CSV table of C-alpha atoms and ligand atoms in Angstrom, one decimal:
chain,number,residue,atom,x,y,z
A,13,MET,CA,0.0,0.0,0.0
A,14,CYS,CA,1.3,3.4,-0.8
A,15,GLN,CA,-0.2,6.9,-1.1
A,16,SER,CA,1.6,10.0,-2.3
A,17,LEU,CA,0.5,13.6,-2.1
A,18,ALA,CA,2.2,17.0,-2.7
A,19,CYS,CA,2.3,18.7,0.6
A,20,GLY,CA,3.7,22.2,0.6
A,21,LEU,CA,6.8,21.8,-1.5
A,22,MET,CA,7.7,18.3,-0.4
A,23,ALA,CA,5.9,15.1,-1.5
A,24,ILE,CA,4.7,12.9,1.3
A,25,GLU,CA,4.7,9.1,0.8
A,26,VAL,CA,2.7,6.9,3.1
A,27,ARG,CA,3.5,3.2,3.2
A,28,THR,CA,3.8,0.3,5.7
A,29,ALA,CA,6.9,0.3,8.0
A,30,ARG,CA,10.0,-1.7,7.3
A,31,ASP,CA,12.0,-3.8,9.8
A,32,ASP,CA,15.0,-1.4,9.7
A,33,GLU,CA,12.8,1.5,10.8
A,34,ARG,CA,11.8,0.2,14.2
A,35,GLN,CA,14.2,2.4,16.1
A,36,ALA,CA,13.2,5.5,14.1
A,37,LEU,CA,9.6,4.8,14.9
A,38,HIS,CA,10.4,4.4,18.6
A,39,ARG,CA,12.3,7.7,18.6
A,40,LEU,CA,9.3,9.5,17.0
A,41,SER,CA,7.0,8.0,19.6
A,42,GLN,CA,9.2,9.2,22.4
A,43,GLN,CA,9.5,12.6,20.8
A,44,ALA,CA,5.7,13.0,20.7
A,45,PHE,CA,4.6,11.4,24.0
A,46,ALA,CA,7.4,11.0,26.6
A,47,ALA,CA,8.7,13.5,29.1
A,48,ARG,CA,11.8,11.3,29.6
A,49,PRO,CA,12.6,9.2,26.5
A,50,ALA,CA,12.8,5.5,27.2
A,51,PRO,CA,15.6,3.5,25.5
A,52,TYR,CA,14.6,1.3,22.5
A,53,GLU,CA,14.0,-2.3,23.6
A,54,GLU,CA,13.8,-4.7,20.6
A,55,ALA,CA,11.9,-7.4,22.4
A,56,ASP,CA,9.3,-4.9,23.6
A,57,ASP,CA,9.0,-3.4,20.2
A,58,ARG,CA,8.5,-6.7,18.5
A,59,SER,CA,5.6,-7.5,20.9
A,60,THR,CA,3.5,-4.5,19.7
A,61,THR,CA,1.7,-4.1,16.5
A,62,PRO,CA,3.2,-6.1,13.6
A,63,LEU,CA,4.9,-4.0,10.9
A,64,ASP,CA,2.2,-4.5,8.3
A,65,ARG,CA,-0.1,-2.7,10.7
A,66,ARG,CA,2.2,0.3,11.1
A,67,LEU,CA,2.2,3.1,8.6
A,68,VAL,CA,4.9,5.7,8.1
A,69,ALA,CA,4.8,9.0,6.3
A,70,CYS,CA,8.1,9.9,4.6
A,71,GLU,CA,9.2,13.3,3.3
A,72,ASP,CA,12.3,13.3,1.1
A,73,GLY,CA,13.1,9.7,2.3
A,74,ARG,CA,12.9,10.6,6.0
A,75,ILE,CA,10.2,9.4,8.3
A,76,VAL,CA,8.1,12.4,9.6
A,77,GLY,CA,4.9,10.6,10.8
A,78,LYS,CA,3.5,7.3,11.9
A,79,LEU,CA,0.6,5.4,13.3
A,80,ALA,CA,-0.4,1.9,14.2
A,81,VAL,CA,-3.6,-0.1,13.9
A,82,TRP,CA,-4.2,-2.9,16.3
A,83,GLU,CA,-6.3,-5.9,15.4
A,84,MET,CA,-9.3,-5.6,17.8
A,85,GLY,CA,-13.0,-6.0,18.1
A,86,GLN,CA,-15.7,-4.3,20.2
A,87,TRP,CA,-18.8,-6.0,21.6
A,88,PHE,CA,-22.1,-4.4,20.7
A,89,GLY,CA,-25.4,-6.2,21.4
A,90,GLY,CA,-23.5,-9.4,22.4
A,91,ARG,CA,-21.7,-9.6,19.0
A,92,ARG,CA,-18.1,-8.9,18.1
A,93,VAL,CA,-17.6,-6.1,15.6
A,94,PRO,CA,-14.2,-6.2,13.9
A,95,MET,CA,-12.4,-3.0,14.9
A,96,GLY,CA,-9.1,-1.4,14.0
A,97,GLY,CA,-7.6,0.3,17.1
A,98,VAL,CA,-5.6,3.4,15.9
A,99,ALA,CA,-2.8,4.3,18.3
A,100,GLY,CA,0.5,6.2,18.5
A,101,VAL,CA,-0.3,8.8,15.9
A,102,ALA,CA,2.7,11.1,15.8
A,103,VAL,CA,4.2,13.7,13.4
A,104,GLU,CA,7.6,15.4,13.8
A,105,PRO,CA,7.1,18.9,15.2
A,106,PHE,CA,8.7,20.5,12.2
A,107,ALA,CA,6.4,18.7,9.8
A,108,ARG,CA,3.1,19.4,11.6
A,109,GLY,CA,0.2,21.4,10.2
A,110,ARG,CA,0.9,20.2,6.6
A,111,GLY,CA,-1.5,17.3,6.4
A,112,VAL,CA,0.9,14.5,7.3
A,113,ALA,CA,-1.4,13.0,10.0
A,114,SER,CA,-4.4,13.4,7.6
A,115,ALA,CA,-2.5,11.4,4.9
A,116,LEU,CA,-1.8,8.6,7.4
A,117,LEU,CA,-5.4,8.4,8.5
A,118,ARG,CA,-6.7,8.3,5.0
A,119,GLU,CA,-4.3,5.4,4.2
A,120,ALA,CA,-5.2,3.6,7.5
A,121,LEU,CA,-8.9,3.9,6.6
A,122,GLN,CA,-8.3,2.2,3.2
A,123,ALA,CA,-6.2,-0.6,4.9
A,124,MET,CA,-8.9,-1.2,7.6
A,125,ARG,CA,-11.6,-1.5,4.9
A,126,GLU,CA,-9.5,-4.0,2.9
A,127,ARG,CA,-9.0,-6.1,6.1
A,128,GLY,CA,-12.7,-6.1,6.9
A,129,GLU,CA,-12.4,-4.0,10.0
A,130,THR,CA,-15.8,-2.4,9.8
A,131,ILE,CA,-15.2,0.2,12.6
A,132,SER,CA,-12.2,2.0,14.0
A,133,THR,CA,-11.8,3.3,17.6
A,134,LEU,CA,-9.1,5.5,19.2
A,135,PHE,CA,-8.3,7.6,22.2
A,136,PRO,CA,-8.0,11.2,20.9
A,137,MET,CA,-5.5,13.7,22.2
A,138,ASN,CA,-7.2,16.2,19.9
A,139,HIS,CA,-10.7,15.8,18.5
A,140,ARG,CA,-10.4,18.1,15.6
A,141,LEU,CA,-8.0,16.0,13.6
A,142,TYR,CA,-10.1,12.8,14.0
A,143,ARG,CA,-13.5,14.5,13.6
A,144,ARG,CA,-12.4,15.9,10.3
A,145,HIS,CA,-11.8,12.3,9.1
A,146,GLY,CA,-15.1,10.9,10.4
A,147,TRP,CA,-14.4,9.7,13.9
A,148,GLU,CA,-16.8,10.9,16.6
A,149,VAL,CA,-16.9,10.6,20.4
A,150,ALA,CA,-18.7,7.3,21.0
A,151,GLY,CA,-18.1,6.0,24.5
A,152,ALA,CA,-16.6,6.3,27.9
A,153,HIS,CA,-13.4,5.2,29.7
A,154,PRO,CA,-14.4,6.0,33.3
A,155,GLU,CA,-11.0,6.0,35.0
A,156,SER,CA,-11.1,6.2,38.9
A,157,ARG,CA,-8.5,6.6,41.6
A,158,LEU,CA,-8.8,3.9,44.2
A,159,ASP,CA,-7.6,4.3,47.7
A,160,LEU,CA,-5.7,1.1,48.3
A,161,GLY,CA,-5.9,1.4,52.1
A,162,ALA,CA,-9.7,1.3,51.8
A,163,LEU,CA,-9.6,-2.1,50.1
A,164,GLN,CA,-8.6,-3.7,53.4
A,165,ALA,CA,-12.3,-3.2,54.4
A,166,LEU,CA,-13.5,-5.5,51.6
A,167,PRO,CA,-15.0,-8.8,52.8
A,168,ALA,CA,-13.0,-12.0,52.2
A,169,PRO,CA,-14.1,-14.1,49.4
A,170,ARG,CA,-16.3,-17.1,50.5
A,171,ARG,CA,-14.5,-19.4,48.1
A,172,ARG,CA,-10.8,-18.7,48.1
A,173,ALA,CA,-8.7,-18.7,44.9
A,174,THR,CA,-4.9,-19.1,44.7
A,175,ILE,CA,-3.0,-16.3,43.1
A,176,ARG,CA,0.1,-17.0,40.9
A,177,PRO,CA,2.0,-15.1,38.1
A,178,ALA,CA,0.7,-15.6,34.6
A,179,GLU,CA,2.7,-17.7,32.1
A,180,PRO,CA,2.6,-17.7,28.3
A,181,ALA,CA,0.6,-21.0,28.4
A,182,ASP,CA,-2.2,-19.2,30.2
A,183,LEU,CA,-2.9,-16.9,27.3
A,184,PRO,CA,-5.8,-18.9,25.7
A,185,ALA,CA,-7.6,-19.3,29.0
A,186,LEU,CA,-7.1,-15.6,29.9
A,187,ARG,CA,-8.5,-14.6,26.5
A,188,ARG,CA,-11.5,-16.9,26.9
A,189,LEU,CA,-12.2,-15.5,30.4
A,190,HIS,CA,-11.9,-11.9,29.2
A,191,GLU,CA,-14.4,-12.6,26.5
A,192,GLU,CA,-16.8,-14.4,28.8
A,193,VAL,CA,-16.8,-11.6,31.3
A,194,TRP,CA,-16.9,-8.6,29.0
A,195,ARG,CA,-18.8,-9.6,25.9
A,196,ASP,CA,-22.2,-8.3,27.2
A,197,GLU,CA,-20.8,-4.9,28.2
A,198,PRO,CA,-21.4,-2.6,25.2
A,199,GLY,CA,-18.2,-1.2,23.7
A,200,SER,CA,-16.0,-3.7,25.5
A,201,LEU,CA,-12.8,-4.7,23.8
A,202,TRP,CA,-12.0,-8.0,22.1
A,203,HIS,CA,-8.3,-8.4,22.1
A,204,GLY,CA,-6.7,-9.6,18.8
A,205,PRO,CA,-3.7,-11.9,19.3
A,206,GLU,CA,-1.0,-9.3,19.6
A,207,PHE,CA,-2.9,-7.0,21.9
A,208,ALA,CA,-3.9,-10.0,24.0
A,209,ARG,CA,-0.2,-10.9,24.5
A,210,ARG,CA,0.6,-7.3,25.2
A,211,ARG,CA,-2.1,-6.9,27.9
A,212,MET,CA,-2.4,-10.4,29.4
A,213,LEU,CA,1.3,-11.5,29.8
A,214,PRO,CA,3.9,-10.1,32.1
A,215,TYR,CA,6.7,-7.9,30.7
A,216,GLU,CA,9.7,-7.5,33.0
A,217,GLY,CA,9.9,-3.9,34.0
A,218,HIS,CA,6.7,-3.0,32.3
A,219,GLN,CA,3.8,-4.9,33.9
A,220,ASP,CA,2.9,-7.9,36.1
A,221,VAL,CA,0.0,-10.3,35.5
A,222,TYR,CA,-1.6,-12.4,38.2
A,223,VAL,CA,-4.0,-15.2,37.7
A,224,ALA,CA,-6.6,-16.4,40.2
A,225,GLU,CA,-7.3,-20.1,40.1
A,226,ARG,CA,-10.0,-22.1,41.9
A,227,GLU,CA,-10.4,-25.8,41.7
A,228,GLY,CA,-8.0,-25.9,38.8
A,229,ARG,CA,-9.9,-23.3,36.8
A,230,VAL,CA,-8.8,-19.8,35.9
A,231,VAL,CA,-11.4,-17.5,37.5
A,232,GLY,CA,-9.7,-14.1,37.2
A,233,PHE,CA,-6.6,-12.2,36.2
A,234,VAL,CA,-5.3,-8.7,36.6
A,235,THR,CA,-2.5,-6.8,34.8
A,236,VAL,CA,-0.8,-4.1,36.9
A,237,ALA,CA,1.9,-1.6,36.0
A,238,ARG,CA,3.8,0.7,38.4
A,239,GLY,CA,4.2,4.4,37.8
A,240,ASP,CA,5.5,7.5,39.6
A,241,ALA,CA,3.5,8.6,42.6
A,242,PRO,CA,2.1,12.0,41.4
A,243,ASP,CA,1.7,13.6,44.8
A,244,ASP,CA,4.2,11.9,47.1
A,245,ARG,CA,1.6,9.4,48.2
A,246,GLY,CA,3.6,6.2,48.6
A,247,PHE,CA,6.6,5.1,46.6
A,248,TYR,CA,4.7,4.5,43.4
A,249,THR,CA,1.1,4.2,42.0
A,250,LEU,CA,-0.5,1.2,40.4
A,251,THR,CA,-2.3,1.2,37.2
A,252,VAL,CA,-4.7,-1.7,36.5
A,253,ARG,CA,-4.3,-2.2,32.7
A,254,THR,CA,-7.0,-4.8,32.5
A,255,TYR,CA,-8.7,-7.4,34.6
A,256,ALA,CA,-11.5,-9.9,34.5
A,257,ALA,CA,-13.2,-11.9,37.2
A,258,ILE,CA,-15.8,-14.6,36.7
A,259,ASP,CA,-17.8,-13.8,39.9
A,260,LEU,CA,-17.8,-11.8,43.1
A,261,ASP,CA,-15.4,-14.1,44.9
A,262,ALA,CA,-12.8,-13.9,42.1
A,263,GLU,CA,-13.2,-10.1,42.0
A,264,LEU,CA,-12.7,-9.8,45.8
A,265,GLU,CA,-9.6,-12.0,45.5
A,266,LEU,CA,-8.1,-9.7,42.8
A,267,PHE,CA,-8.8,-6.6,44.9
A,268,ARG,CA,-7.2,-8.3,48.0
A,269,LEU,CA,-4.1,-8.7,45.9
A,270,LEU,CA,-4.2,-5.0,45.0
A,271,SER,CA,-4.7,-4.1,48.7
A,272,SER,CA,-1.5,-5.9,49.6
A,273,TYR,CA,0.5,-3.2,47.8
A,274,HIS,CA,-0.6,-0.7,50.5
A,275,PRO,CA,1.1,1.4,51.9
A,276,VAL,CA,4.1,1.2,49.5
A,277,ALA,CA,1.5,2.2,46.9
A,278,GLU,CA,-1.4,4.2,48.2
A,279,VAL,CA,-3.5,4.7,45.1
A,280,ALA,CA,-4.3,2.7,42.1
A,281,THR,CA,-5.8,3.9,38.8
A,282,VAL,CA,-8.5,1.6,37.6
A,283,VAL,CA,-11.3,1.7,35.1
A,284,LEU,CA,-14.3,0.3,36.9
A,285,HIS,CA,-17.8,0.3,35.6
A,286,GLN,CA,-20.9,0.6,37.8
A,287,SER,CA,-21.5,-3.0,37.0
A,288,ALA,CA,-18.4,-4.1,38.9
A,289,ALA,CA,-19.0,-5.5,42.3
A,290,THR,CA,-16.3,-3.7,44.2
A,291,PRO,CA,-17.8,-0.2,44.2
A,292,LEU,CA,-20.8,-1.7,46.1
A,293,TYR,CA,-18.4,-2.3,49.0
A,294,LEU,CA,-16.5,1.0,49.0
A,295,GLY,CA,-17.5,4.5,49.9
A,296,GLU,CA,-17.4,6.9,47.0
A,297,ARG,CA,-14.6,8.8,48.7
A,298,MET,CA,-12.4,5.8,48.3
A,299,LEU,CA,-13.1,5.6,44.6
A,300,ARG,CA,-13.0,8.9,42.8
A,301,PRO,CA,-13.1,9.9,39.1
A,302,THR,CA,-9.5,10.9,38.2
A,303,GLY,CA,-10.5,13.8,36.0
A,304,LEU,CA,-8.4,12.0,33.4
A,305,GLY,CA,-11.2,9.9,32.2
A,306,TRP,CA,-11.2,9.8,28.4
A,307,CYS,CA,-13.9,9.4,25.9
A,308,TRP,CA,-13.0,7.3,22.8
A,309,MET,CA,-13.9,8.1,19.3
A,310,THR,CA,-15.3,5.6,16.7
A,311,ARG,CA,-15.5,5.7,12.9
A,312,LEU,CA,-17.7,3.5,10.8
A,313,VAL,CA,-15.1,2.3,8.3
A,314,ASP,CA,-17.7,0.3,6.3
A,315,ALA,CA,-21.1,1.5,7.5
A,316,ARG,CA,-23.0,-1.4,5.9
A,317,GLY,CA,-20.6,-4.0,7.4
A,318,ALA,CA,-20.7,-2.3,10.8
A,319,VAL,CA,-24.5,-2.3,10.9
A,320,ALA,CA,-24.6,-6.0,9.9
A,321,ALA,CA,-21.9,-7.0,12.4
A,322,ARG,CA,-23.4,-5.8,15.7
A,323,GLY,CA,-26.3,-7.3,17.7
A,324,TYR,CA,-29.6,-5.7,18.5
A,325,ARG,CA,-32.4,-6.2,20.9
A,326,GLU,CA,-34.7,-9.1,19.7
A,327,ASP,CA,-37.9,-7.1,20.3
A,328,VAL,CA,-36.9,-4.2,18.0
A,329,ASP,CA,-38.5,-4.0,14.6
A,330,VAL,CA,-37.8,-0.7,12.8
A,331,GLU,CA,-37.0,0.8,9.4
A,332,VAL,CA,-35.5,4.3,8.9
A,333,HIS,CA,-34.5,6.0,5.6
A,334,LEU,CA,-31.1,7.6,6.0
A,335,ASP,CA,-29.0,9.9,3.9
A,336,VAL,CA,-25.4,9.4,5.0
A,337,HIS,CA,-22.7,12.0,4.4
A,338,ASP,CA,-19.1,10.9,4.4
A,339,ASP,CA,-16.5,13.1,2.7
A,340,SER,CA,-13.4,11.0,3.5
A,341,ALA,CA,-14.8,7.6,2.8
A,342,PRO,CA,-17.2,8.1,-0.1
A,343,TRP,CA,-18.1,4.4,-0.3
A,344,ASN,CA,-20.3,5.0,2.8
A,345,ALA,CA,-22.1,8.1,1.4
A,346,GLY,CA,-25.7,7.9,0.0
A,347,ALA,CA,-29.2,6.9,0.7
A,348,TYR,CA,-29.8,3.8,2.7
A,349,VAL,CA,-32.7,1.9,4.4
A,350,LEU,CA,-31.7,0.9,7.9
A,351,ARG,CA,-33.6,-2.2,9.1
A,352,VAL,CA,-33.4,-3.8,12.5
A,353,LYS,CA,-35.4,-6.9,13.2
A,354,ASP,CA,-35.0,-10.2,15.2
A,355,GLY,CA,-31.7,-9.0,16.6
A,356,HIS,CA,-30.1,-8.3,13.2
A,357,GLY,CA,-29.5,-5.1,11.3
A,358,SER,CA,-28.9,-4.1,7.7
A,359,LEU,CA,-28.2,-1.0,5.7
A,360,GLU,CA,-29.4,-1.4,2.1
A,361,PRO,CA,-28.7,1.2,-0.5
A,362,GLY,CA,-31.8,3.2,-1.7
A,363,GLY,CA,-34.9,4.6,0.0
A,364,ARG,CA,-36.1,8.1,0.5
A,365,GLY,CA,-33.1,9.5,2.4
A,366,GLN,CA,-35.3,11.3,4.8
A,367,VAL,CA,-32.9,11.4,7.9
A,368,ARG,CA,-29.7,13.2,7.0
A,369,VAL,CA,-26.7,12.4,9.2
A,370,GLY,CA,-22.9,12.7,8.9
A,371,ILE,CA,-20.8,9.5,9.3
A,372,GLY,CA,-19.4,10.8,12.7
A,373,PRO,CA,-22.8,11.3,14.4
A,374,LEU,CA,-23.9,8.0,12.9
A,375,ALA,CA,-21.0,6.3,14.7
A,376,ALA,CA,-22.0,8.0,18.0
A,377,LEU,CA,-25.6,6.6,17.4
A,378,TYR,CA,-24.3,3.2,16.4
A,379,THR,CA,-22.4,2.6,19.6
A,380,GLY,CA,-25.4,3.8,21.8
A,381,TRP,CA,-23.5,6.8,23.1
A,382,ALA,CA,-25.5,9.6,21.5
A,383,ASN,CA,-29.2,9.9,21.9
A,384,PRO,CA,-30.9,10.8,18.5
A,385,ARG,CA,-33.0,13.6,20.1
A,386,ARG,CA,-29.8,15.2,21.4
A,387,LEU,CA,-28.2,14.9,18.0
A,388,ARG,CA,-31.2,16.6,16.4
A,389,ARG,CA,-31.1,19.4,19.0
A,390,LEU,CA,-27.4,19.9,18.1
A,391,GLY,CA,-28.2,20.1,14.4
A,392,LEU,CA,-26.4,16.8,13.7
A,393,LEU,CA,-29.4,14.8,12.6
A,394,ASP,CA,-31.8,16.5,10.2
A,395,GLY,CA,-35.2,15.6,8.9
A,396,ALA,CA,-36.2,13.0,11.5
A,397,ASP,CA,-39.7,13.0,12.9
A,398,GLU,CA,-40.8,11.6,16.3
A,399,ALA,CA,-41.3,8.1,14.9
A,400,GLU,CA,-37.9,8.0,13.3
A,401,LEU,CA,-36.2,9.3,16.4
A,402,ALA,CA,-38.0,6.6,18.4
A,403,ALA,CA,-36.9,4.0,15.9
A,404,LEU,CA,-33.3,5.1,16.0
A,405,GLU,CA,-33.4,5.1,19.8
A,406,GLY,CA,-34.9,1.6,19.8
A,407,ALA,CA,-32.3,0.3,17.3
A,408,PHE,CA,-29.1,1.6,19.0
A,409,GLY,CA,-30.1,2.9,22.5
A,410,GLY,CA,-29.3,1.1,25.7
A,411,ARG,CA,-26.6,1.0,28.3
A,412,THR,CA,-23.7,3.5,28.0
A,413,PRO,CA,-20.8,2.0,25.9
A,414,TRP,CA,-17.5,1.9,27.7
A,415,LEU,CA,-14.0,0.6,27.3
A,416,GLN,CA,-11.9,-0.7,30.1
A,417,GLU,CA,-8.5,-0.7,28.3
A,418,PHE,CA,-6.6,2.2,27.0
A,419,PHE,CA,-4.5,1.7,23.9
B,529,COA,C1,-1.7,15.6,16.4
B,529,COA,C2,-0.7,15.5,15.3
B,529,COA,C3,-0.5,14.0,15.0
B,529,COA,C4,-1.2,16.2,14.1
B,529,COA,O1,-0.4,16.0,12.9
B,529,COA,P1,-0.4,17.0,11.7
B,529,COA,O2,0.3,16.4,10.6
B,529,COA,O3,0.0,18.3,12.1
B,529,COA,O4,-2.0,17.1,11.4
B,529,COA,P2,-2.7,17.6,10.0
B,529,COA,O5,-1.8,18.7,9.4
B,529,COA,O6,-3.1,16.5,9.2
B,529,COA,O7,-4.0,18.3,10.6
B,529,COA,C5,-5.3,17.9,10.3
B,529,COA,C6,-6.3,18.7,11.1
B,529,COA,O8,-6.1,18.5,12.5
B,529,COA,C7,-6.0,19.7,13.2
B,529,COA,N1,-4.9,19.6,14.2
B,529,COA,C8,-3.7,19.0,14.1
B,529,COA,N2,-3.0,19.1,15.2
B,529,COA,C9,-3.8,19.7,16.1
B,529,COA,C10,-3.7,20.0,17.5
B,529,COA,N3,-2.5,19.7,18.2
B,529,COA,N4,-4.7,20.5,18.1
B,529,COA,C11,-5.9,20.8,17.5
B,529,COA,N5,-6.0,20.5,16.2
B,529,COA,C12,-5.0,20.0,15.5
B,529,COA,C13,-5.5,20.7,12.2
B,529,COA,O9,-5.8,22.0,12.5
B,529,COA,C14,-6.2,20.2,10.9
B,529,COA,O10,-7.6,20.6,11.0
B,529,COA,P3,-8.1,21.8,10.0
B,529,COA,O11,-7.7,21.3,8.6
B,529,COA,O12,-9.5,21.8,10.3
B,529,COA,O13,-7.3,23.0,10.4
B,529,COA,C15,0.7,16.1,15.6
B,529,COA,O14,0.5,17.5,16.0
B,529,COA,C16,1.5,15.4,16.7
B,529,COA,O15,2.2,14.5,16.5
B,529,COA,N6,1.2,15.8,18.0
B,529,COA,C17,1.9,15.2,19.2
B,529,COA,C18,1.3,13.8,19.4
B,529,COA,C19,-0.2,13.7,19.4
B,529,COA,O16,-0.9,14.5,20.0
B,529,COA,N7,-0.7,12.7,18.7
B,529,COA,C20,-2.1,12.4,18.7
B,529,COA,C21,-2.4,11.3,19.6
B,529,COA,S1,-4.1,10.8,19.6
């Protein structure tokens, strides 16, 4: 894959990354995101996105921008929607403001479409760049700060589990458990093989992973990383990068493990949904939103494929005539009839094109994040009458979509 464009005086070439470019990509990442650049570690680098999922933008033969797309999925309506997780978008400071990131995103979109990744999700540092290319805010990442001292008040699990470090052979069981626990939470992540290894296996100096086992069965796991204590509370803070627990006892066992870090660590950052059991046992002063909670943005890469891939409520039976606008992915644009029936959805070309919507707001509707009435009030959904608003709400509305993992 390759895309060239004249950008100012220089031509920008976008292509997949090569093996001899690993260090240059690392340096660019550090330049963009790190206060103190970390040294390049080959084994660490080889465990992230494969090279054919990394794009570079070159100017005059020199790399000036890059991004990566993880193989992922997201659960909506109990079904897994293939998703490309965009991460690490960075452009050299001297090359910014000339369309380099835009060229990378356009190429990424084409590549995701070819691979059948019907949606794409990312954590934005700036919304403008991504909104311009059709991503829209589409769900929550409710990060909380947990007082580790308070965890000592948690009740002991009734059925105890043993805790041990995770090993590479655990990976299939950890992936199965993660899927079983999170598949009914709207927006939750399905880990592709590389991201699963990255999040569910220990990396010396980067993260530890502990497995809870009961009667020979894996019933929970947690991935924790240590970071600087921001306000001199303890020697370090913990970040829970991911976890899954099959039931309340397993969850209590994992949180007992976290409490054992106290008082060397006093706080942990963790993404806990209301549906988690632990908040029921803790006062809200022990578990506070960090103020760093992110929203994620989603793009419908292939709107028809995306509508067909997710699940819907069995009792919904609706039809809405849409007119979809999409400047950067013209294959999505045009009039469609949206039908949802018997738990399945389809977007067929044609119809009256009554309800006009941009591809971004449509993504926010699709995940269940945006309410159609609110979109209409904001001028982001035109031409819908009461019946159509109710139909769209019935098709996509429900519990708030959220993501536990940051990427
Ligand atoms: C963000 C970044 C990747 C943008 O790269 P770029 O090549 O300058 O972006 P483009 O020239 O293609 O800009 C496209 C649009 O995004 C907007 N944009 C770009 N950077 C922006 C920023 N930092 N804040 C707000 N808007 C920004 C541009 O104004 C432009 O919109 P417009 O055409 O409506 O004016 C680059 O500034 C960077 O590497 N920053 C540091 C790392 C970072 O923040 N990465 C994003 C992680 S999610």
